[in-house]
Coordinates of N, CA and C in Angstrom, one line a residue:
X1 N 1.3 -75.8 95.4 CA 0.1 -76.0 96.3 C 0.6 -76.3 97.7
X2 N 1.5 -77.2 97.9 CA 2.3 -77.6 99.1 C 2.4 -76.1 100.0
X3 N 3.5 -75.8 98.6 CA 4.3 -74.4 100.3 C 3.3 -73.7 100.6
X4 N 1.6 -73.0 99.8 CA 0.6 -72.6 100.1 C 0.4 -73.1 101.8
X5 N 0.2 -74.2 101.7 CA -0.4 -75.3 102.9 C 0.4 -74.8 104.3
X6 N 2.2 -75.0 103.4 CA 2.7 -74.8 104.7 C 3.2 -73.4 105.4
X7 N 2.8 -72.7 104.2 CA 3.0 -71.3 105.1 C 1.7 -71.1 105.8
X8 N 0.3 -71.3 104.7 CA -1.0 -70.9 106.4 C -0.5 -71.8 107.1
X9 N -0.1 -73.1 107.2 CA 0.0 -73.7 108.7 C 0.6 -72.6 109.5
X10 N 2.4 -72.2 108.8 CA 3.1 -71.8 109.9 C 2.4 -70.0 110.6
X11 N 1.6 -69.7 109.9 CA 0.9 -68.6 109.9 C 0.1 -68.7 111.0
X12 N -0.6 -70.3 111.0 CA -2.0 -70.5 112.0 C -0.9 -70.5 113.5
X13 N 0.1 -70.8 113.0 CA 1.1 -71.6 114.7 C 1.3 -69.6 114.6
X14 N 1.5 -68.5 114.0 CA 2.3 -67.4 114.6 C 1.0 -67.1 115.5
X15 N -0.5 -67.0 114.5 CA -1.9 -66.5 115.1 C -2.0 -67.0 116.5
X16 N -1.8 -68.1 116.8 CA -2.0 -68.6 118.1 C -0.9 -68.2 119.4
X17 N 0.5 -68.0 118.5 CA 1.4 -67.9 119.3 C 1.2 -66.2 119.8
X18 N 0.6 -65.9 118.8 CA 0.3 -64.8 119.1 C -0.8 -63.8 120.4
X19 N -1.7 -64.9 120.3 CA -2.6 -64.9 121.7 C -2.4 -65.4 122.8
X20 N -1.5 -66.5 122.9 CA -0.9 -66.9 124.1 C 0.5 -65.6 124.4
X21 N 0.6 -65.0 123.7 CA 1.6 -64.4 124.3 C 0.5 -62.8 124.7
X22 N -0.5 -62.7 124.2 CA -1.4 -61.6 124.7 C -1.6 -62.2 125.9
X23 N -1.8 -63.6 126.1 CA -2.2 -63.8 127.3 C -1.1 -63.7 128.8
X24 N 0.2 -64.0 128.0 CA 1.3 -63.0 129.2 C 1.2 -61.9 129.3
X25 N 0.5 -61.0 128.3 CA 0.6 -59.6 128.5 C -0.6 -59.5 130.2
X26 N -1.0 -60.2 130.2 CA -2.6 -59.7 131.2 C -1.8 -60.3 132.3
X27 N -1.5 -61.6 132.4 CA -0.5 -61.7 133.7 C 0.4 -61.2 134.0
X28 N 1.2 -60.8 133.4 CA 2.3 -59.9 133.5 C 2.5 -58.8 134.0
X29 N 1.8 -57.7 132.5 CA 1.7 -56.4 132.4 C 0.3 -55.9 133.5
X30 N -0.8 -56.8 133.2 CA -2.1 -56.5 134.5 C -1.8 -56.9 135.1
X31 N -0.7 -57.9 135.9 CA -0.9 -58.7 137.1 C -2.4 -59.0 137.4
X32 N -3.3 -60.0 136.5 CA -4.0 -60.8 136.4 C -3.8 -62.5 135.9
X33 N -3.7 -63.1 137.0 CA -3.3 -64.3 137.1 C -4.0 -64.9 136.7
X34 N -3.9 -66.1 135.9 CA -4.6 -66.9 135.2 C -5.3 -67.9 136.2
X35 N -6.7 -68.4 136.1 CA -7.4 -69.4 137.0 C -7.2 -70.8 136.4
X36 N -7.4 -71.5 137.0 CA -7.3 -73.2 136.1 C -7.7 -73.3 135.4
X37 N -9.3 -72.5 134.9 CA -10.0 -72.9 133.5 C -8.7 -71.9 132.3
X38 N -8.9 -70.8 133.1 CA -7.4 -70.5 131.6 C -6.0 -71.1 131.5
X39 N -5.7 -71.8 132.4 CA -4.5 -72.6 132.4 C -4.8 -73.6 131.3
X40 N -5.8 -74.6 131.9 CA -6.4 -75.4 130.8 C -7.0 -75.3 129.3
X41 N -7.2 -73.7 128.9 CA -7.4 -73.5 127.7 C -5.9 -73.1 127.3
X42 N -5.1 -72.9 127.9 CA -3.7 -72.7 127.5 C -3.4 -74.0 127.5
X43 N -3.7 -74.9 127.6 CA -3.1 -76.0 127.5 C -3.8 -76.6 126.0
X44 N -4.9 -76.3 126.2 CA -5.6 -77.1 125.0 C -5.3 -75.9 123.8
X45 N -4.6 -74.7 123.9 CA -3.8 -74.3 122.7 C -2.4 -75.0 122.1
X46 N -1.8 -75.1 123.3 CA -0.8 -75.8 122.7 C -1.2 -77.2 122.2
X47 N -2.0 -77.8 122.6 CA -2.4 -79.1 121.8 C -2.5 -78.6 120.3
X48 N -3.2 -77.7 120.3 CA -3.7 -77.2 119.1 C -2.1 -77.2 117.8
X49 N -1.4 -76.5 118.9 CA -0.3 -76.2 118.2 C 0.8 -77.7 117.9
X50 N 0.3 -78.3 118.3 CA 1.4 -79.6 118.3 C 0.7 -80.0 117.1
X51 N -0.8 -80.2 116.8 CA -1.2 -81.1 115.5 C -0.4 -80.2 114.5
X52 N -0.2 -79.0 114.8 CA 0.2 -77.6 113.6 C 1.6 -77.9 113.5
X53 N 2.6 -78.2 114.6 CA 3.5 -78.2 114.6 C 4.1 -80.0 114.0
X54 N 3.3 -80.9 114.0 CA 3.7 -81.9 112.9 C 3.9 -81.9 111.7
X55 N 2.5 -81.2 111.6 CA 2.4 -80.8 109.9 C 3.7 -80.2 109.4
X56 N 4.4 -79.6 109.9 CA 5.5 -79.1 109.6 C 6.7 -80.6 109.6
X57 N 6.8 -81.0 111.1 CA 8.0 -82.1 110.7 C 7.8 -83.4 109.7
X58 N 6.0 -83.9 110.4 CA 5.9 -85.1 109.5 C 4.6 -84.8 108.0
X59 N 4.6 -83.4 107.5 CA 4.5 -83.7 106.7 C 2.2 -83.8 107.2
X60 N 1.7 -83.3 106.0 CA 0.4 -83.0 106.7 C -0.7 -84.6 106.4
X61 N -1.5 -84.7 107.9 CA -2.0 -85.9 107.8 C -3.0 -85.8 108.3
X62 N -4.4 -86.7 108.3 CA -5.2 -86.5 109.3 C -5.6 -86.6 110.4
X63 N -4.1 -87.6 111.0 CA -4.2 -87.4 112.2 C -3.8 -86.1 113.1
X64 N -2.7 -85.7 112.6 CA -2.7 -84.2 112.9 C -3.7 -83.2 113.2
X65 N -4.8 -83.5 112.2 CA -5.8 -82.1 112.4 C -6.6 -83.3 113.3
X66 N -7.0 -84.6 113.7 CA -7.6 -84.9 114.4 C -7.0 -84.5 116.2
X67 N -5.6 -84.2 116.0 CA -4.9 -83.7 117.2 C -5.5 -82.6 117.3
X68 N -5.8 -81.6 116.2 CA -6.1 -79.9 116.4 C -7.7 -80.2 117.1
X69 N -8.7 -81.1 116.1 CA -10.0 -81.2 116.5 C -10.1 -81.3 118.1
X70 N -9.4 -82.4 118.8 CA -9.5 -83.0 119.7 C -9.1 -81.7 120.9
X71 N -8.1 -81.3 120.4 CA -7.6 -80.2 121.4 C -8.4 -78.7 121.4
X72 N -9.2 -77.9 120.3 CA -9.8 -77.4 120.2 C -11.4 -77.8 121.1
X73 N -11.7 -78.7 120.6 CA -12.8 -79.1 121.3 C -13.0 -79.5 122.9
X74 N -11.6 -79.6 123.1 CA -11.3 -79.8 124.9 C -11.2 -78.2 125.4
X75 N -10.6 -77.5 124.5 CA -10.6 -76.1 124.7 C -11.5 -75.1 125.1
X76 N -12.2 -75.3 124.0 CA -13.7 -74.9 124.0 C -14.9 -75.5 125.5
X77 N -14.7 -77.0 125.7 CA -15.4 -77.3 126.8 C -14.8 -76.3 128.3
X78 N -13.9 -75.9 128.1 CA -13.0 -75.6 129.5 C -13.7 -74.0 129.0
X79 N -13.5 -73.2 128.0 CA -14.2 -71.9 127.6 C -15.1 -72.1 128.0
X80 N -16.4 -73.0 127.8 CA -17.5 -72.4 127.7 C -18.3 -72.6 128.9
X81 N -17.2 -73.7 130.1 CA -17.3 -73.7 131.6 C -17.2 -71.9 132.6
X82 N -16.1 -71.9 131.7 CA -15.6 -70.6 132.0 C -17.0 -69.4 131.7
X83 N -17.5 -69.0 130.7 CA -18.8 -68.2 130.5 C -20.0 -68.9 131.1
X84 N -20.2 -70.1 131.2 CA -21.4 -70.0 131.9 C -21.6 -69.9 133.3
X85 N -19.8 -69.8 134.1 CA -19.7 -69.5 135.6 C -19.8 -68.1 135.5
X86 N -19.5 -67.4 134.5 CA -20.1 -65.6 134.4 C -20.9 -65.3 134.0
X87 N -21.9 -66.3 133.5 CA -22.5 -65.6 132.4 C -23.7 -64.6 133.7
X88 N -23.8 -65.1 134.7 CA -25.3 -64.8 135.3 C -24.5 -64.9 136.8
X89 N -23.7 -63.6 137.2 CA -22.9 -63.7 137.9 C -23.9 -64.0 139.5
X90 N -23.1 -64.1 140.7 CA -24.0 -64.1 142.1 C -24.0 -62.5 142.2
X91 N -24.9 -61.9 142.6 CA -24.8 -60.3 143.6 C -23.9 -60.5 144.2
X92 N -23.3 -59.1 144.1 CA -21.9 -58.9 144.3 C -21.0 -59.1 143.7
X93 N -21.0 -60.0 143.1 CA -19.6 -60.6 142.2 C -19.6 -59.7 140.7
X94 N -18.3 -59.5 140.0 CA -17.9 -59.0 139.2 C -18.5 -59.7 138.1
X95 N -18.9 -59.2 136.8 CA -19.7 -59.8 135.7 C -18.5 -60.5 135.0
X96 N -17.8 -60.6 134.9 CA -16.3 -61.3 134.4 C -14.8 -61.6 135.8
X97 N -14.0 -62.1 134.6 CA -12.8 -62.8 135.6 C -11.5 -61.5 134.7
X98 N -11.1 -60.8 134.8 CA -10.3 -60.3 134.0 C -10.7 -59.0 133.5
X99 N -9.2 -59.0 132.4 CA -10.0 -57.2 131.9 C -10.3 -57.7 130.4
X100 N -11.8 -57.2 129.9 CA -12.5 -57.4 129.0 C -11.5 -56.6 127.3
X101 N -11.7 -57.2 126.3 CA -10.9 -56.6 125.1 C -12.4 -56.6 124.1
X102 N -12.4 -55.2 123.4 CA -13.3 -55.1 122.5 C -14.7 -55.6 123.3
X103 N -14.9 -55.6 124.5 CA -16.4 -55.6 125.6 C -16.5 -57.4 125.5
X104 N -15.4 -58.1 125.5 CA -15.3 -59.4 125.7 C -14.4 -60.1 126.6
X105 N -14.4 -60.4 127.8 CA -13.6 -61.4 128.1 C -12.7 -62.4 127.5
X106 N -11.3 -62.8 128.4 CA -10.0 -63.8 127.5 C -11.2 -65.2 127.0
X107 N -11.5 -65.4 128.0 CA -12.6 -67.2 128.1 C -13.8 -66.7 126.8
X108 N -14.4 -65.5 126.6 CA -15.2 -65.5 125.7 C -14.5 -65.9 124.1
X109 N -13.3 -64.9 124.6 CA -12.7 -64.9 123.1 C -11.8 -66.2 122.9
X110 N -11.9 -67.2 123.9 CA -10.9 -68.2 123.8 C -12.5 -69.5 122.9
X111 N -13.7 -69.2 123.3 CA -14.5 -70.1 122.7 C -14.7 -69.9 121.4
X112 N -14.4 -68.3 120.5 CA -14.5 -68.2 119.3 C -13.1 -68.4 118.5
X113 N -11.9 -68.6 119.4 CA -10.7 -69.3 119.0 C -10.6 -70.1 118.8
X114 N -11.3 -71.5 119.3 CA -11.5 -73.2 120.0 C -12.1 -73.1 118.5
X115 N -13.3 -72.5 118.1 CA -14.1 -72.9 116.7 C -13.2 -72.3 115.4
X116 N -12.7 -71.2 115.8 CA -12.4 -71.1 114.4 C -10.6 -72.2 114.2
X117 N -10.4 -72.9 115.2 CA -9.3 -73.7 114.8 C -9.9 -74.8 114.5
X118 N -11.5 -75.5 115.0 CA -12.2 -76.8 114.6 C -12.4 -76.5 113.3
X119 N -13.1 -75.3 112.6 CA -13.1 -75.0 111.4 C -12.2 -75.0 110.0
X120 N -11.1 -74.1 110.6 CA -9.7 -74.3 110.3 C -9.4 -75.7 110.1
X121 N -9.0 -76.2 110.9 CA -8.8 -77.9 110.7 C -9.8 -78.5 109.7
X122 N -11.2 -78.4 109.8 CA -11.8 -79.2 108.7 C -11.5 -79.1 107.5
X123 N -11.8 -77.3 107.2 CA -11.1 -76.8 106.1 C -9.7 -77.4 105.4
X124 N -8.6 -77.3 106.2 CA -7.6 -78.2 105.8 C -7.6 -79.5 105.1
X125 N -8.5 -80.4 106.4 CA -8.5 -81.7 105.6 C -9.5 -82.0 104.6
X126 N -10.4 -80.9 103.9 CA -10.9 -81.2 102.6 C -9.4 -81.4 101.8
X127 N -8.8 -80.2 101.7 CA -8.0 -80.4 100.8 C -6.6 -81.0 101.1
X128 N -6.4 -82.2 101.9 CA -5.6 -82.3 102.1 C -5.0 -83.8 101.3
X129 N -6.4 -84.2 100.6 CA -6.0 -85.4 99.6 C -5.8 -84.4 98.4
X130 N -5.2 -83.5 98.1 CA -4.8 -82.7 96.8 C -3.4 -82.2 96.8
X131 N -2.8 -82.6 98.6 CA -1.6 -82.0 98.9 C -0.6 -83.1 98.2
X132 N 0.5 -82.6 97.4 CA 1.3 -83.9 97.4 C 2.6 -83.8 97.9
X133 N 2.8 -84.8 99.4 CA 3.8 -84.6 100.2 C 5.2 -84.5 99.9
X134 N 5.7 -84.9 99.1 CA 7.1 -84.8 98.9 C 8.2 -83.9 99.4
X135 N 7.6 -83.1 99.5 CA 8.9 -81.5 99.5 C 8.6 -81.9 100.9
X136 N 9.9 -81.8 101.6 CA 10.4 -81.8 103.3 C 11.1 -81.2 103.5
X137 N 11.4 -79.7 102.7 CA 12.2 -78.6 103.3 C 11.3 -77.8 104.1
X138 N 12.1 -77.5 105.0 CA 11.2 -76.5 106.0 C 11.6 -75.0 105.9
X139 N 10.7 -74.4 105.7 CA 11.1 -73.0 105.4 C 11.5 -72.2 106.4
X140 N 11.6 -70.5 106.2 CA 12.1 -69.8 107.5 C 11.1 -69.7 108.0
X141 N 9.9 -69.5 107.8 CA 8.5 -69.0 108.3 C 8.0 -70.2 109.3
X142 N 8.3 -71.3 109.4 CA 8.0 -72.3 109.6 C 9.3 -72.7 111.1
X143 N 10.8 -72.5 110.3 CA 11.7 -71.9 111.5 C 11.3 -71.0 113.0
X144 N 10.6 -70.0 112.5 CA 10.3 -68.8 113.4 C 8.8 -69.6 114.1
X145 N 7.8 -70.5 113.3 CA 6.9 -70.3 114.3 C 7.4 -71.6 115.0
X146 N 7.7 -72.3 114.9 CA 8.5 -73.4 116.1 C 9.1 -73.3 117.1
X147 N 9.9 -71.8 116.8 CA 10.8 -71.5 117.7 C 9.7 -70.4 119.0
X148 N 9.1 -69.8 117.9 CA 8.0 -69.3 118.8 C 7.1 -69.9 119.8
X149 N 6.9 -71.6 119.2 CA 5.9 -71.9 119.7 C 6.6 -72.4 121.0
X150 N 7.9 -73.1 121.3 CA 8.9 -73.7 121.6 C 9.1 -72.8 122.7
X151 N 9.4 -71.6 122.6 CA 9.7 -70.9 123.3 C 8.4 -70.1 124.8
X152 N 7.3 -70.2 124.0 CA 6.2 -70.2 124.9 C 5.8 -71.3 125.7
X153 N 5.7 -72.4 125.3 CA 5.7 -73.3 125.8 C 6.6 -73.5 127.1
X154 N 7.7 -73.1 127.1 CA 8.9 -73.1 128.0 C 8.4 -72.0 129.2
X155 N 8.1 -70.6 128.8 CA 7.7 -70.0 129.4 C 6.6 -70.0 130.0
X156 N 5.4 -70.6 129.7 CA 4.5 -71.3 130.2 C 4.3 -72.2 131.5
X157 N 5.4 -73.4 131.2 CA 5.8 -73.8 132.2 C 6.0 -73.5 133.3
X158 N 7.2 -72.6 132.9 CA 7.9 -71.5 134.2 C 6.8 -71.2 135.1
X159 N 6.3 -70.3 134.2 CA 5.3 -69.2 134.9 C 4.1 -70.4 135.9
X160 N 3.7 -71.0 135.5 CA 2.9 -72.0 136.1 C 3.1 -72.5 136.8
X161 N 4.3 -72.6 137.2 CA 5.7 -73.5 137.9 C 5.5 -72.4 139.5
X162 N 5.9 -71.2 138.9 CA 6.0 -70.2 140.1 C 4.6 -69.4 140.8
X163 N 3.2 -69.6 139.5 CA 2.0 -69.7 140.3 C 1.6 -70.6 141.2
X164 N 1.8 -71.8 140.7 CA 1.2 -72.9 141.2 C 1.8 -73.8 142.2
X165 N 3.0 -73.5 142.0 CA 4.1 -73.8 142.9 C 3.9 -75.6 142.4
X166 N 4.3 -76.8 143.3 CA 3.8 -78.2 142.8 C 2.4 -78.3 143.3
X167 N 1.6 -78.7 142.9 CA 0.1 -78.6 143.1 C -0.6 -77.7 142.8
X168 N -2.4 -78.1 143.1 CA -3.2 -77.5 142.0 C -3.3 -76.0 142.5
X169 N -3.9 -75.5 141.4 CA -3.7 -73.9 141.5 C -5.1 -73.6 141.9
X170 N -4.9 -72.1 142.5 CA -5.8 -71.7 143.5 C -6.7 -70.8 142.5
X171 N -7.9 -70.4 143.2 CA -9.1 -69.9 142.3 C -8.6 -68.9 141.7
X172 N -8.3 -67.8 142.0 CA -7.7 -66.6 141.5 C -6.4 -66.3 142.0
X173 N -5.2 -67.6 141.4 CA -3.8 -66.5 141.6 C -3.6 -67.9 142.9
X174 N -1.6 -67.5 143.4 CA -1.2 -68.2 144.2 C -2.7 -68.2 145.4
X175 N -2.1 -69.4 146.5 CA -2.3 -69.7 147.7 C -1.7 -68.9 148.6
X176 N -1.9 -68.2 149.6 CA -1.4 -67.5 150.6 C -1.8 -69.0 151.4

């Protein structure tokens, strides 16, 4: 039942690592730079990812998924700022911030992200008085999403580093 647990964890850390790295694809590959509210939903993923990434060193607890709750739900506030500054744009202004996937915006699909990890987490901690902790090997699955998550994280930085230069970041993209 355990290694069950700990491969969807390391599964939930690739899913995520996996949208944060879609989301270098749009700065990057679109040269669409991320605004503060998606900085801050990148930020409130990796929160997400730290409660995911304990479960792996210490072993699963509820303070962990209260880490995920907390950061999910900070996530989702910073999303849903984000859609209701588009939702009903000014004349003239573009109906979104970005380029849309499947006729949705990053911030739309970052608020149905934010719930299905609050969800995810509850889910977990039903059954997490049935988990019995003992086993503390860490698998390869579990290897790879660390290093994934580890590695974004770094690059994150970077990049944030060279948008934002030291100080706060500008509405759309560096300060000229």
């Amino acid at each position: 039942m355990l290694t069950r647990f700990k491969i969807l964890n390391a599964i939930c850390i690739i899913i995520i690592c996996c949208i944060l790295s879609g989301a270098f694809y749009f700065q990057f590959y679109l040269k669409e730079n991320p605004c503060p509210l998606c900085l801050l939903q990148r930020c409130s993923m990796f929160g997400v990812l730290t409660g995911l990434t304990f479960n792996i060193f210490f072993s699963f607890k509820p303070s962990h998924f209260a880490i995920i709750i907390i950061s999910a739900l900070t996530g989702l506030i910073f999303a849903t700022r984000q859609v209701l500054l588009h939702i009903c744009p000014k004349p003239g202004e573009p109906l979104g911030y970005g380029s849309p996937i499947f006729g949705m915006y990053l911030y739309s699909w970052s608020v149905i992200i934010f719930l299905c990890c609050i969800f995810g987490a509850a889910l977990f901690l039903l059954f997490i008085s049935k988990i019995k902790t003992s086993d503390s090997k860490i698998f390869k699955i579990e290897k790879i999403a660390i290093a994934f998550t580890i590695t974004l994280l770094l690059l994150n930085i970077i990049a944030t580093f060279f948008e934002c230069r030291i100080g706060p970041c500008c509405e759309n993209g560096p300060c000229l």
